[in-house]
mmCIF file of C-alpha atoms and ligand atoms in Angstrom:
data_model
loop_
_atom_site.group_PDB
_atom_site.id
_atom_site.type_symbol
_atom_site.label_atom_id
_atom_site.label_comp_id
_atom_site.label_asym_id
_atom_site.label_seq_id
_atom_site.Cartn_x
_atom_site.Cartn_y
_atom_site.Cartn_z
ATOM 1 C CA MET A 1 90.152 -211.310 -89.304
ATOM 2 C CA ILE A 2 93.350 -213.138 -90.225
ATOM 3 C CA GLU A 3 93.704 -215.016 -93.506
ATOM 4 C CA ILE A 4 96.590 -217.411 -94.067
ATOM 5 C CA VAL A 5 96.615 -218.868 -97.579
ATOM 6 C CA ASN A 6 99.033 -221.551 -98.711
ATOM 7 C CA VAL A 7 101.919 -220.232 -96.609
ATOM 8 C CA ASN A 8 105.301 -221.997 -96.610
ATOM 9 C CA LYS A 9 108.507 -221.404 -94.699
ATOM 10 C CA SER A 10 111.800 -223.231 -94.344
ATOM 11 C CA TYR A 11 114.911 -222.100 -92.507
ATOM 12 C CA ASN A 12 118.212 -222.254 -94.395
ATOM 13 C CA GLY A 13 116.729 -224.413 -97.152
ATOM 14 C CA LYS A 14 116.043 -227.253 -94.703
ATOM 15 C CA SER A 15 112.729 -229.134 -94.343
ATOM 16 C CA LYS A 16 109.630 -226.982 -94.052
ATOM 17 C CA ALA A 17 108.910 -225.443 -90.634
ATOM 18 C CA VAL A 18 105.501 -224.397 -92.033
ATOM 19 C CA ASP A 19 104.066 -226.423 -94.876
ATOM 20 C CA SER A 20 101.159 -225.266 -97.121
ATOM 21 C CA LEU A 21 99.336 -223.635 -94.217
ATOM 22 C CA ASN A 22 95.734 -222.468 -94.682
ATOM 23 C CA LEU A 23 93.765 -220.914 -91.816
ATOM 24 C CA THR A 24 91.111 -218.235 -91.438
ATOM 25 C CA ILE A 25 90.574 -216.682 -88.022
ATOM 26 C CA ASN A 26 87.238 -214.873 -87.953
ATOM 27 C CA ASP A 27 86.135 -211.727 -86.168
ATOM 28 C CA GLY A 28 84.442 -212.520 -82.874
ATOM 29 C CA GLU A 29 86.391 -215.665 -82.091
ATOM 30 C CA ILE A 30 89.129 -216.864 -79.785
ATOM 31 C CA PHE A 31 91.271 -219.176 -81.857
ATOM 32 C CA GLY A 32 93.799 -221.522 -80.215
ATOM 33 C CA PHE A 33 96.925 -222.757 -81.982
ATOM 34 C CA ILE A 34 98.175 -226.036 -80.559
ATOM 35 C CA GLY A 35 101.175 -228.229 -81.306
ATOM 36 C CA HIS A 36 104.240 -229.925 -79.841
ATOM 37 C CA ASN A 37 107.538 -228.096 -79.354
ATOM 38 C CA GLY A 38 108.948 -227.312 -82.788
ATOM 39 C CA ALA A 39 105.601 -227.848 -84.564
ATOM 40 C CA GLY A 40 105.704 -224.423 -86.272
ATOM 41 C CA LYS A 41 103.519 -222.185 -84.062
ATOM 42 C CA THR A 42 106.032 -219.406 -83.409
ATOM 43 C CA THR A 43 107.227 -219.494 -87.032
ATOM 44 C CA THR A 44 103.619 -218.982 -88.168
ATOM 45 C CA ILE A 45 103.072 -216.174 -85.653
ATOM 46 C CA LYS A 46 106.296 -214.424 -86.695
ATOM 47 C CA MET A 47 105.137 -214.515 -90.327
ATOM 48 C CA LEU A 48 101.692 -213.164 -89.352
ATOM 49 C CA THR A 49 103.319 -210.254 -87.570
ATOM 50 C CA GLY A 50 105.823 -209.510 -90.362
ATOM 51 C CA ILE A 51 108.872 -210.395 -88.239
ATOM 52 C CA LEU A 52 109.776 -213.251 -90.570
ATOM 53 C CA ASN A 53 109.281 -213.267 -94.332
ATOM 54 C CA LYS A 54 107.319 -216.215 -95.674
ATOM 55 C CA ASP A 55 108.701 -218.129 -98.645
ATOM 56 C CA SER A 56 105.329 -218.105 -100.437
ATOM 57 C CA GLY A 57 101.597 -217.653 -99.879
ATOM 58 C CA TYR A 58 99.396 -214.802 -98.665
ATOM 59 C CA ILE A 59 98.734 -213.387 -95.192
ATOM 60 C CA GLY A 60 95.989 -210.806 -94.727
ATOM 61 C CA ILE A 61 95.377 -208.886 -91.496
ATOM 62 C CA ASN A 62 91.886 -207.376 -91.655
ATOM 63 C CA GLY A 63 92.284 -207.676 -95.432
ATOM 64 C CA ILE A 64 95.674 -205.915 -95.511
ATOM 65 C CA ASP A 65 98.644 -207.800 -96.977
ATOM 66 C CA ILE A 66 101.392 -208.041 -94.311
ATOM 67 C CA THR A 67 104.117 -208.306 -96.961
ATOM 68 C CA HIS A 68 103.055 -205.439 -99.227
ATOM 69 C CA GLU A 69 101.521 -203.046 -96.696
ATOM 70 C CA PRO A 70 103.372 -203.881 -93.470
ATOM 71 C CA MET A 71 102.832 -200.536 -91.710
ATOM 72 C CA ASP A 72 99.064 -200.532 -92.234
ATOM 73 C CA ALA A 73 98.797 -204.232 -91.394
ATOM 74 C CA LYS A 74 100.792 -203.762 -88.171
ATOM 75 C CA LYS A 75 98.386 -201.064 -86.949
ATOM 76 C CA GLN A 76 95.664 -203.727 -86.889
ATOM 77 C CA PHE A 77 97.186 -206.047 -84.293
ATOM 78 C CA GLY A 78 98.932 -206.243 -80.955
ATOM 79 C CA TYR A 79 101.557 -208.966 -80.573
ATOM 80 C CA VAL A 80 102.815 -210.592 -77.382
ATOM 81 C CA PRO A 81 105.972 -212.605 -78.180
ATOM 82 C CA ASP A 82 106.910 -215.878 -76.499
ATOM 83 C CA SER A 83 109.675 -214.205 -74.467
ATOM 84 C CA PRO A 84 108.961 -211.005 -72.492
ATOM 85 C CA ASP A 85 112.638 -210.237 -71.837
ATOM 86 C CA MET A 86 113.016 -206.909 -73.595
ATOM 87 C CA PHE A 87 113.585 -203.222 -72.856
ATOM 88 C CA LEU A 88 114.979 -204.357 -69.512
ATOM 89 C CA ARG A 89 116.667 -201.027 -68.774
ATOM 90 C CA LEU A 90 113.408 -199.090 -69.032
ATOM 91 C CA LYS A 91 111.049 -198.553 -66.151
ATOM 92 C CA GLY A 92 107.600 -200.077 -66.676
ATOM 93 C CA ILE A 93 106.032 -196.651 -67.139
ATOM 94 C CA GLU A 94 108.732 -195.614 -69.653
ATOM 95 C CA TYR A 95 108.050 -198.731 -71.706
ATOM 96 C CA LEU A 96 104.291 -198.081 -71.690
ATOM 97 C CA ASN A 97 104.799 -194.463 -72.756
ATOM 98 C CA PHE A 98 107.173 -195.627 -75.494
ATOM 99 C CA MET A 99 104.494 -198.026 -76.796
ATOM 100 C CA ALA A 100 101.860 -195.265 -76.612
ATOM 101 C CA ASP A 101 104.210 -192.914 -78.559
ATOM 102 C CA MET A 102 104.746 -195.560 -81.252
ATOM 103 C CA TYR A 103 101.014 -195.764 -81.849
ATOM 104 C CA ASP A 104 100.296 -192.018 -81.450
ATOM 105 C CA ILE A 105 98.035 -192.390 -78.435
ATOM 106 C CA ASP A 106 97.132 -188.987 -76.946
ATOM 107 C CA SER A 107 98.015 -188.239 -73.331
ATOM 108 C CA GLU A 108 94.476 -188.452 -71.872
ATOM 109 C CA THR A 109 93.738 -191.798 -73.513
ATOM 110 C CA ARG A 110 97.097 -193.295 -72.552
ATOM 111 C CA LYS A 111 96.708 -192.152 -68.954
ATOM 112 C CA ASP A 112 93.301 -193.838 -68.711
ATOM 113 C CA ARG A 113 94.472 -197.046 -70.382
ATOM 114 C CA ILE A 114 97.687 -197.306 -68.350
ATOM 115 C CA LYS A 115 95.677 -196.792 -65.155
ATOM 116 C CA SER A 116 92.947 -199.314 -65.900
ATOM 117 C CA LEU A 117 95.221 -201.995 -67.415
ATOM 118 C CA SER A 118 97.893 -201.763 -64.719
ATOM 119 C CA GLU A 119 95.227 -201.963 -62.015
ATOM 120 C CA ARG A 120 93.591 -204.935 -63.705
ATOM 121 C CA PHE A 121 96.927 -206.774 -63.813
ATOM 122 C CA GLU A 122 98.034 -205.516 -60.373
ATOM 123 C CA MET A 123 101.063 -203.729 -61.817
ATOM 124 C CA ALA A 124 100.284 -200.140 -60.757
ATOM 125 C CA THR A 125 102.798 -200.075 -57.897
ATOM 126 C CA ALA A 126 105.592 -201.598 -60.027
ATOM 127 C CA LEU A 127 105.484 -199.082 -62.896
ATOM 128 C CA ASN A 128 108.311 -196.949 -61.490
ATOM 129 C CA ASP A 129 110.692 -199.912 -61.218
ATOM 130 C CA LYS A 130 112.976 -201.107 -64.012
ATOM 131 C CA ILE A 131 111.714 -204.064 -66.044
ATOM 132 C CA GLN A 132 115.022 -205.771 -65.190
ATOM 133 C CA SER A 133 113.854 -206.068 -61.582
ATOM 134 C CA TYR A 134 110.528 -207.706 -62.565
ATOM 135 C CA SER A 135 109.740 -211.402 -62.180
ATOM 136 C CA HIS A 136 108.984 -213.416 -65.341
ATOM 137 C CA GLY A 137 105.236 -213.030 -64.823
ATOM 138 C CA MET A 138 105.539 -209.263 -64.230
ATOM 139 C CA ARG A 139 107.555 -208.908 -67.458
ATOM 140 C CA GLN A 140 104.855 -210.865 -69.259
ATOM 141 C CA LYS A 141 102.191 -208.530 -67.840
ATOM 142 C CA ILE A 142 104.013 -205.310 -68.784
ATOM 143 C CA VAL A 143 104.353 -206.597 -72.355
ATOM 144 C CA ILE A 144 100.632 -207.443 -72.443
ATOM 145 C CA ILE A 145 99.700 -203.986 -71.094
ATOM 146 C CA GLY A 146 102.031 -202.332 -73.645
ATOM 147 C CA VAL A 147 100.368 -204.211 -76.479
ATOM 148 C CA LEU A 148 96.850 -203.316 -75.360
ATOM 149 C CA ILE A 149 97.646 -199.594 -75.047
ATOM 150 C CA HIS A 150 96.757 -198.914 -78.672
ATOM 151 C CA SER A 151 93.589 -200.974 -78.390
ATOM 152 C CA PRO A 152 94.339 -203.221 -81.387
ATOM 153 C CA SER A 153 91.461 -205.032 -83.061
ATOM 154 C CA ILE A 154 93.450 -208.280 -83.448
ATOM 155 C CA TRP A 155 95.387 -209.860 -80.580
ATOM 156 C CA ILE A 156 98.197 -212.254 -81.519
ATOM 157 C CA LEU A 157 99.623 -213.926 -78.424
ATOM 158 C CA ASP A 158 102.405 -216.546 -78.370
ATOM 159 C CA GLU A 159 101.945 -218.634 -75.202
ATOM 160 C CA PRO A 160 100.604 -215.668 -73.215
ATOM 161 C CA MET A 161 99.744 -217.532 -69.996
ATOM 162 C CA THR A 162 103.310 -218.758 -69.400
ATOM 163 C CA GLY A 163 104.500 -217.502 -66.021
ATOM 164 C CA LEU A 164 101.260 -215.730 -65.099
ATOM 165 C CA ASP A 165 99.876 -216.387 -61.628
ATOM 166 C CA PRO A 166 96.315 -217.785 -61.414
ATOM 167 C CA LYS A 167 94.709 -214.368 -60.922
ATOM 168 C CA SER A 168 96.529 -212.687 -63.832
ATOM 169 C CA SER A 169 95.887 -215.686 -66.046
ATOM 170 C CA TYR A 170 92.178 -215.493 -65.149
ATOM 171 C CA THR A 171 92.142 -211.743 -65.889
ATOM 172 C CA LEU A 172 93.795 -212.271 -69.270
ATOM 173 C CA LYS A 173 91.348 -215.047 -70.201
ATOM 174 C CA GLN A 174 88.424 -212.797 -69.222
ATOM 175 C CA MET A 175 89.845 -209.972 -71.330
ATOM 176 C CA MET A 176 90.323 -212.307 -74.301
ATOM 177 C CA ARG A 177 86.651 -213.347 -73.993
ATOM 178 C CA GLU A 178 85.458 -209.724 -73.744
ATOM 179 C CA HIS A 179 87.564 -208.791 -76.774
ATOM 180 C CA ALA A 180 86.176 -211.606 -78.932
ATOM 181 C CA ASP A 181 82.633 -210.961 -77.712
ATOM 182 C CA SER A 182 82.972 -207.349 -78.874
ATOM 183 C CA GLY A 183 83.419 -208.705 -82.420
ATOM 184 C CA LYS A 184 87.218 -208.629 -82.513
ATOM 185 C CA THR A 185 89.835 -211.329 -82.980
ATOM 186 C CA VAL A 186 92.093 -213.301 -80.631
ATOM 187 C CA PHE A 187 94.702 -215.745 -81.959
ATOM 188 C CA PHE A 188 96.966 -217.435 -79.423
ATOM 189 C CA SER A 189 99.255 -220.420 -79.098
ATOM 190 C CA THR A 190 99.282 -222.552 -75.980
ATOM 191 C CA HIS A 191 100.455 -225.826 -74.490
ATOM 192 C CA VAL A 192 97.810 -225.681 -71.784
ATOM 193 C CA LEU A 193 95.112 -227.779 -73.370
ATOM 194 C CA GLU A 194 92.636 -227.489 -70.491
ATOM 195 C CA VAL A 195 92.674 -223.720 -71.053
ATOM 196 C CA ALA A 196 92.297 -224.117 -74.809
ATOM 197 C CA GLU A 197 89.396 -226.513 -74.329
ATOM 198 C CA LYS A 198 87.492 -224.089 -72.099
ATOM 199 C CA LEU A 199 88.378 -220.821 -73.792
ATOM 200 C CA CYS A 200 88.611 -221.323 -77.538
ATOM 201 C CA ASP A 201 85.775 -221.072 -80.035
ATOM 202 C CA ARG A 202 87.962 -222.992 -82.490
ATOM 203 C CA VAL A 203 91.396 -224.559 -82.458
ATOM 204 C CA ALA A 204 93.945 -225.684 -85.033
ATOM 205 C CA ILE A 205 96.396 -228.485 -84.374
ATOM 206 C CA ILE A 206 99.722 -228.128 -86.141
ATOM 207 C CA ASN A 207 102.278 -230.909 -86.421
ATOM 208 C CA LYS A 208 105.559 -230.695 -88.347
ATOM 209 C CA GLY A 209 104.315 -227.526 -90.026
ATOM 210 C CA LYS A 210 101.023 -229.018 -91.251
ATOM 211 C CA ILE A 211 97.491 -228.568 -89.938
ATOM 212 C CA LEU A 212 96.079 -231.890 -88.693
ATOM 213 C CA PHE A 213 92.722 -230.490 -87.582
ATOM 214 C CA CYS A 214 90.917 -227.136 -87.545
ATOM 215 C CA GLY A 215 87.499 -226.602 -85.980
ATOM 216 C CA THR A 216 85.544 -226.618 -82.726
ATOM 217 C CA ILE A 217 86.344 -229.061 -79.916
ATOM 218 C CA ASN A 218 82.906 -230.613 -80.366
ATOM 219 C CA GLY A 219 83.572 -230.861 -84.095
ATOM 220 C CA MET A 220 86.791 -232.682 -83.241
ATOM 221 C CA ARG A 221 84.881 -235.138 -81.026
ATOM 222 C CA GLU A 222 82.387 -235.790 -83.823
ATOM 223 C CA HIS A 223 85.199 -236.234 -86.319
ATOM 224 C CA PHE A 224 86.978 -238.821 -84.164
ATOM 225 C CA LYS A 225 83.694 -240.324 -82.836
ATOM 226 C CA THR A 226 84.773 -239.936 -79.219
ATOM 227 C CA ASN A 227 83.949 -238.156 -75.956
ATOM 228 C CA GLU A 228 87.560 -237.569 -75.034
ATOM 229 C CA SER A 229 89.161 -234.347 -73.816
ATOM 230 C CA LEU A 230 91.126 -232.103 -76.156
ATOM 231 C CA GLU A 231 94.312 -233.321 -74.452
ATOM 232 C CA GLU A 232 93.532 -236.982 -75.152
ATOM 233 C CA MET A 233 92.496 -236.321 -78.757
ATOM 234 C CA PHE A 234 95.617 -234.177 -79.326
ATOM 235 C CA LEU A 235 97.960 -236.856 -77.979
ATOM 236 C CA GLU A 236 96.333 -239.568 -80.092
ATOM 237 C CA MET A 237 96.296 -237.436 -83.222
ATOM 238 C CA THR A 238 99.969 -236.479 -82.973
ATOM 239 C CA ALA A 239 101.138 -239.975 -81.879
ATOM 240 C CA ASN A 240 100.137 -241.393 -85.269
ATOM 241 C CA GLU A 241 102.238 -238.889 -87.179
HETATM 242 N N1 ATP B 301 115.747 -219.307 -86.327
HETATM 243 C C1 ATP B 301 115.630 -220.582 -86.697
HETATM 244 N N2 ATP B 301 116.579 -221.170 -87.477
HETATM 245 C C2 ATP B 301 116.457 -222.443 -87.883
HETATM 246 N N3 ATP B 301 115.406 -223.239 -87.575
HETATM 247 C C3 ATP B 301 114.439 -222.719 -86.803
HETATM 248 C C4 ATP B 301 114.488 -221.360 -86.327
HETATM 249 N N4 ATP B 301 113.376 -221.120 -85.596
HETATM 250 C C5 ATP B 301 112.666 -222.264 -85.611
HETATM 251 N N5 ATP B 301 113.297 -223.222 -86.329
HETATM 252 C C6 ATP B 301 112.803 -224.582 -86.562
HETATM 253 O O1 ATP B 301 111.489 -224.504 -87.107
HETATM 254 C C7 ATP B 301 110.642 -225.508 -86.556
HETATM 255 C C8 ATP B 301 109.407 -224.846 -85.931
HETATM 256 O O2 ATP B 301 109.823 -224.060 -84.808
HETATM 257 P P1 ATP B 301 108.827 -223.092 -84.023
HETATM 258 O O3 ATP B 301 109.648 -222.218 -83.151
HETATM 259 O O4 ATP B 301 107.931 -222.441 -85.002
HETATM 260 O O5 ATP B 301 107.999 -224.136 -83.151
HETATM 261 P P2 ATP B 301 106.882 -223.925 -82.020
HETATM 262 O O6 ATP B 301 105.696 -224.697 -82.450
HETATM 263 O O7 ATP B 301 106.716 -222.495 -81.703
HETATM 264 O O8 ATP B 301 107.548 -224.685 -80.777
HETATM 265 P P3 ATP B 301 107.471 -224.374 -79.170
HETATM 266 O O9 ATP B 301 106.234 -225.033 -78.689
HETATM 267 O O10 ATP B 301 108.697 -225.063 -78.636
HETATM 268 O O11 ATP B 301 107.524 -222.903 -78.976
HETATM 269 C C9 ATP B 301 111.499 -226.298 -85.578
HETATM 270 O O12 ATP B 301 111.957 -227.461 -86.247
HETATM 271 C C10 ATP B 301 112.655 -225.386 -85.269
HETATM 272 O O13 ATP B 301 113.829 -226.113 -85.005
HETATM 273 MG MG1 MG B 302 106.992 -221.337 -80.014
#
């Protein structure tokens, strides 16, 4: 569970990138975070993960305050950032072992997880190559595998489908569903509204740092008295702002 209570953030004293944000993401749900470029999604995600300090408010990760107990809070989640271009000089397998070391995963467990995850994402034959030589989608997949190695209860994913081929994207969506169905939490941002419409139990729409709507897609249709798609409702909602 993720609790975001009255969170604010501005960069360099300028206008608010995130403005009085309140959201609760429950166990057992896939929650989609939707908004135009610059709406405040990545800023919110970086505050959730403790990468950025918020100006005010409270963020709880499974009830643990990210500001006051960052180490314990960080053990609760796995985070896939919006850019997978990191640790380029490491081989895939070195990166995965590094991630497993960080989270104290014993050698048997890590071997099993590396095997099953790299097979699922068709990365097994690339693990001995340097990440530098990977395509964008392969880099995205190695980051996803690295995050899942410690089997976190909360997944926080910033535009995770970007660059994935149809099969990998399908695999990831299936895994997100399995994770939520096992009673755990998935929070992700996306611009692909068809995916959000099919996959998410609930969505929040953020615009200029403020939440315009939070709820189910059907709830959104009832609210706006329409039968439109998420994409159409999103475009209408944000056009008025
Ligand atoms: N490091 C930074 N310094 C100054 N302003 C920033 C910084 N990062 C983000 N911003 C500003 O904060 C606002 C929100 O940006 P953010 O990256 O959170 O948007 P986003 O919703 O993730 O957009 P996108 O869909 O393009 O990824 C934007 O106005 C952006 O210009
Ligand atoms: Mg972003």
